[in-house]
Coordinates of N, CA, C and O in Angstrom, one line a residue:
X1 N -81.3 48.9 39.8 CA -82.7 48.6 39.4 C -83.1 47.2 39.5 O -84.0 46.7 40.1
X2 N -82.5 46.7 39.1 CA -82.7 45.1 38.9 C -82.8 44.5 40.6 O -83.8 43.8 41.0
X3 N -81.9 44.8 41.2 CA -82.0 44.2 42.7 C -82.9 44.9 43.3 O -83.1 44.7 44.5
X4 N -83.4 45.7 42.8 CA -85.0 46.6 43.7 C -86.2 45.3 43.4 O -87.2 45.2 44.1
X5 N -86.0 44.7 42.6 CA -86.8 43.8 41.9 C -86.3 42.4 42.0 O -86.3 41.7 41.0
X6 N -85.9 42.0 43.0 CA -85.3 40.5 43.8 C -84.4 39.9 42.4 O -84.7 38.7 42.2
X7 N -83.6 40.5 41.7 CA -83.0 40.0 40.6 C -81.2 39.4 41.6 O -80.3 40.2 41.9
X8 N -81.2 38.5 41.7 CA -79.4 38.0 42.6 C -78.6 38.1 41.4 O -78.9 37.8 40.3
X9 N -77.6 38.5 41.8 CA -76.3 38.3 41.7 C -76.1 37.2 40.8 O -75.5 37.3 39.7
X10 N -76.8 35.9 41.4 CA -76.7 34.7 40.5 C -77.1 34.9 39.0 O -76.6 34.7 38.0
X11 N -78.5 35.6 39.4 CA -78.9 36.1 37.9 C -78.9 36.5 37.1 O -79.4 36.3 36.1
X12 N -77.7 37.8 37.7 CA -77.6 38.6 36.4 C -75.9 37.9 36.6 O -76.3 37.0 35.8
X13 N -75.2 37.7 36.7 CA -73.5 37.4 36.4 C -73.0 35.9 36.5 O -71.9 35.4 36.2
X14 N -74.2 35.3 37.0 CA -73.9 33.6 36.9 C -73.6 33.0 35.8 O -74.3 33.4 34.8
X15 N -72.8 32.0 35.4 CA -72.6 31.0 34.3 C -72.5 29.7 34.3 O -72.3 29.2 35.4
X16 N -72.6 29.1 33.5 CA -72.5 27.5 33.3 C -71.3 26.9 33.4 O -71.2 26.3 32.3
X17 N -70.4 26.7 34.1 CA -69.0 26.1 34.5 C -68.4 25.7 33.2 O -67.4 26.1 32.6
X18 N -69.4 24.4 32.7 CA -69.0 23.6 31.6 C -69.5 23.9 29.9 O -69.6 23.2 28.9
X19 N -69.5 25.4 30.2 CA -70.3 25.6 28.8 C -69.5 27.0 28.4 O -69.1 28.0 29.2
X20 N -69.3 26.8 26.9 CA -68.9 28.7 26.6 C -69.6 29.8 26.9 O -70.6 29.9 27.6
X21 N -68.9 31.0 25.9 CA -69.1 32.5 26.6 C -70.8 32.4 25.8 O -70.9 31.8 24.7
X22 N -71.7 32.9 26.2 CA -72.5 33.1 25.9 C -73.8 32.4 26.4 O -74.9 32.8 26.0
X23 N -73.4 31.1 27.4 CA -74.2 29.8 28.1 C -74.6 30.5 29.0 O -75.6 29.8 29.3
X24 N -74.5 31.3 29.7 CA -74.8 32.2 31.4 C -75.9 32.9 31.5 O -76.9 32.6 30.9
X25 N -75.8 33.9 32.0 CA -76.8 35.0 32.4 C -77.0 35.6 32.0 O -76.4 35.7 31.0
X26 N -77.7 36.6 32.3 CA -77.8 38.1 31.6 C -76.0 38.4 30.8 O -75.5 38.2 29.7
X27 N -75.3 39.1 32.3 CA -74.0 39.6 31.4 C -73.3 38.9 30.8 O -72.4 39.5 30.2
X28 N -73.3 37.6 30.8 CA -72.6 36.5 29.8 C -73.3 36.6 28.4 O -72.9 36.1 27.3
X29 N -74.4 37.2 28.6 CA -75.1 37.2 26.8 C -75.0 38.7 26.6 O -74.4 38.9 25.5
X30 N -75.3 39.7 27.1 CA -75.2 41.1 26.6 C -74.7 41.4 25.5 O -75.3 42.1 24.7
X31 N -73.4 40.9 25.2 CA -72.6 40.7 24.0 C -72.6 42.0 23.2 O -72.6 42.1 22.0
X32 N -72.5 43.5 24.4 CA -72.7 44.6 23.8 C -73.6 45.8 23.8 O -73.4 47.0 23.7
X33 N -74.9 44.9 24.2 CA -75.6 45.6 24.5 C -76.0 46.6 24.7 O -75.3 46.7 25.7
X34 N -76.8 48.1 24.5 CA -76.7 49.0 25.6 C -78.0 49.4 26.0 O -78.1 50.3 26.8
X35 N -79.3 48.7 25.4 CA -80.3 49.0 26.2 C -81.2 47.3 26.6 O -81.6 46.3 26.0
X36 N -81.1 47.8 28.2 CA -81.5 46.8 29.0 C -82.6 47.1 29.2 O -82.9 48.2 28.7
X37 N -83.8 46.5 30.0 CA -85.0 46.2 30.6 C -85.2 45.3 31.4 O -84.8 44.3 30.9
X38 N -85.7 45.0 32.5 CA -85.8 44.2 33.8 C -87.7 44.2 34.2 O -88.4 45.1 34.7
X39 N -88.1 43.1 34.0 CA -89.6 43.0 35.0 C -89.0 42.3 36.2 O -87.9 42.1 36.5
X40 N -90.1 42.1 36.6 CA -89.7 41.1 38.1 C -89.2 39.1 37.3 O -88.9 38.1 38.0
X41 N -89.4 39.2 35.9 CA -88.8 37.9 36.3 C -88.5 37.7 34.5 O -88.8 36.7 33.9
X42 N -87.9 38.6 34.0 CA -87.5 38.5 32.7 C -86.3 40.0 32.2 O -86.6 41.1 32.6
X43 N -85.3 39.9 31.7 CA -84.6 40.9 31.4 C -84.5 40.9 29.4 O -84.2 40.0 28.6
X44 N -84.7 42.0 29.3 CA -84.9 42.1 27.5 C -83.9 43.3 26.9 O -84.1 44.5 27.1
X45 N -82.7 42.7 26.3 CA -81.9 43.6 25.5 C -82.0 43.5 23.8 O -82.3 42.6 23.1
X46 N -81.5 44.6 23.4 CA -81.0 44.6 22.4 C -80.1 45.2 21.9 O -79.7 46.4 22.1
X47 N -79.4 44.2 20.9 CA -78.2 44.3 20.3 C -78.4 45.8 19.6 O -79.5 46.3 19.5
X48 N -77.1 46.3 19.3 CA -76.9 47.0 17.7 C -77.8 46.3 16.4 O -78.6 46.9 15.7
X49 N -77.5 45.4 16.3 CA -77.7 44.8 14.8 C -79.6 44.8 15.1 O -80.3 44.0 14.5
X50 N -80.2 45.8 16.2 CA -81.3 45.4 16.5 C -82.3 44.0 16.7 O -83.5 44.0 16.9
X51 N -81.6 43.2 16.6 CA -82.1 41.9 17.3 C -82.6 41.8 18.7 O -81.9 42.2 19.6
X52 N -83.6 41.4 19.0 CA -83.7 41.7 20.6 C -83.5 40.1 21.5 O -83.5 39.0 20.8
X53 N -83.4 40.0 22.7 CA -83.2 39.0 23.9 C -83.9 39.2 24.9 O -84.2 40.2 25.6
X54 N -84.2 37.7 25.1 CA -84.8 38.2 26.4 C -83.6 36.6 27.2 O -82.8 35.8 26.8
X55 N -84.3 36.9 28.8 CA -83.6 36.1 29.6 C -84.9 35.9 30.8 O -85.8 36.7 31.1
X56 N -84.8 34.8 31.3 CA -86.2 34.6 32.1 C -84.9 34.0 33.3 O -83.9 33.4 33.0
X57 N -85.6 34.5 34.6 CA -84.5 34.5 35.9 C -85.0 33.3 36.0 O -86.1 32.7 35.8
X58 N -83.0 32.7 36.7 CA -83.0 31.0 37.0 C -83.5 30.5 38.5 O -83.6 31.2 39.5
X59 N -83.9 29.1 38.1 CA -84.5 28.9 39.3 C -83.4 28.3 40.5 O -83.7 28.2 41.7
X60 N -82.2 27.8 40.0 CA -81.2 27.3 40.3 C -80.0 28.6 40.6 O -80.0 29.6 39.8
X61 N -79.1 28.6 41.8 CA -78.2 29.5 41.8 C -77.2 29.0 41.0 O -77.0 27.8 41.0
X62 N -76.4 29.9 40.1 CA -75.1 29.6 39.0 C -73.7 30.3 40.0 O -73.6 31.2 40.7
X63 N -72.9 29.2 39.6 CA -71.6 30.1 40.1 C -71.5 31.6 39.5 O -72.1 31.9 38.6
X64 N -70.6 32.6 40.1 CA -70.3 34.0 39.9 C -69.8 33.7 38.5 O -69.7 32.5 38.2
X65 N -69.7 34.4 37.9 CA -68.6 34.3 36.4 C -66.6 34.7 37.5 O -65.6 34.1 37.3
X66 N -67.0 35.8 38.6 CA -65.4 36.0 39.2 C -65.0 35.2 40.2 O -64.0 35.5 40.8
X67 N -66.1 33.9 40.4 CA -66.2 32.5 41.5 C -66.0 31.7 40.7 O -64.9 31.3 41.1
X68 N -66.3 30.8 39.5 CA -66.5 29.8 38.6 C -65.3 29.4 38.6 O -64.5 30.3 38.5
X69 N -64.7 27.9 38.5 CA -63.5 27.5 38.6 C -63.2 27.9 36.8 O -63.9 28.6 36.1
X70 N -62.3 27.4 36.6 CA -61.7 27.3 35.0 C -61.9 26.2 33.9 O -61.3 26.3 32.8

């Protein structure tokens, strides 16, 4: 769904090299998640504890999270 809607790779699984778990993209924050939502330029989850998230797509490409050095 999301790549029907020009969402990359970078966007949803990219992270911040120099930053911890939760600094990245969509699946670096999910933290559980199980209901997602995607427009053409925002992704909105929410937690269990019903808190909700949103994520607005980067304008910059992020390394893979299974590319990203250590």
């Amino acid at each position: 769904m999301a790549a029907a809607i020009s969402w990359t790779a970078s966007d949803l699984f990219g992270i911040r090299p120099h930053f911890g778990p939760g600094e990245g993209t969509v699946a670096d924050r999910l933290d559980g998640a199980r209901r997602l939502a995607f427009t053409s330029g925002v992704a909105h989850w929410q937690g269990d504890d019903g808190e909700g998230w949103l994520w607005r797509r980067t304008l910059e490409p992020m390394p893979l999270i299974w590319e990203a050095p250590l």
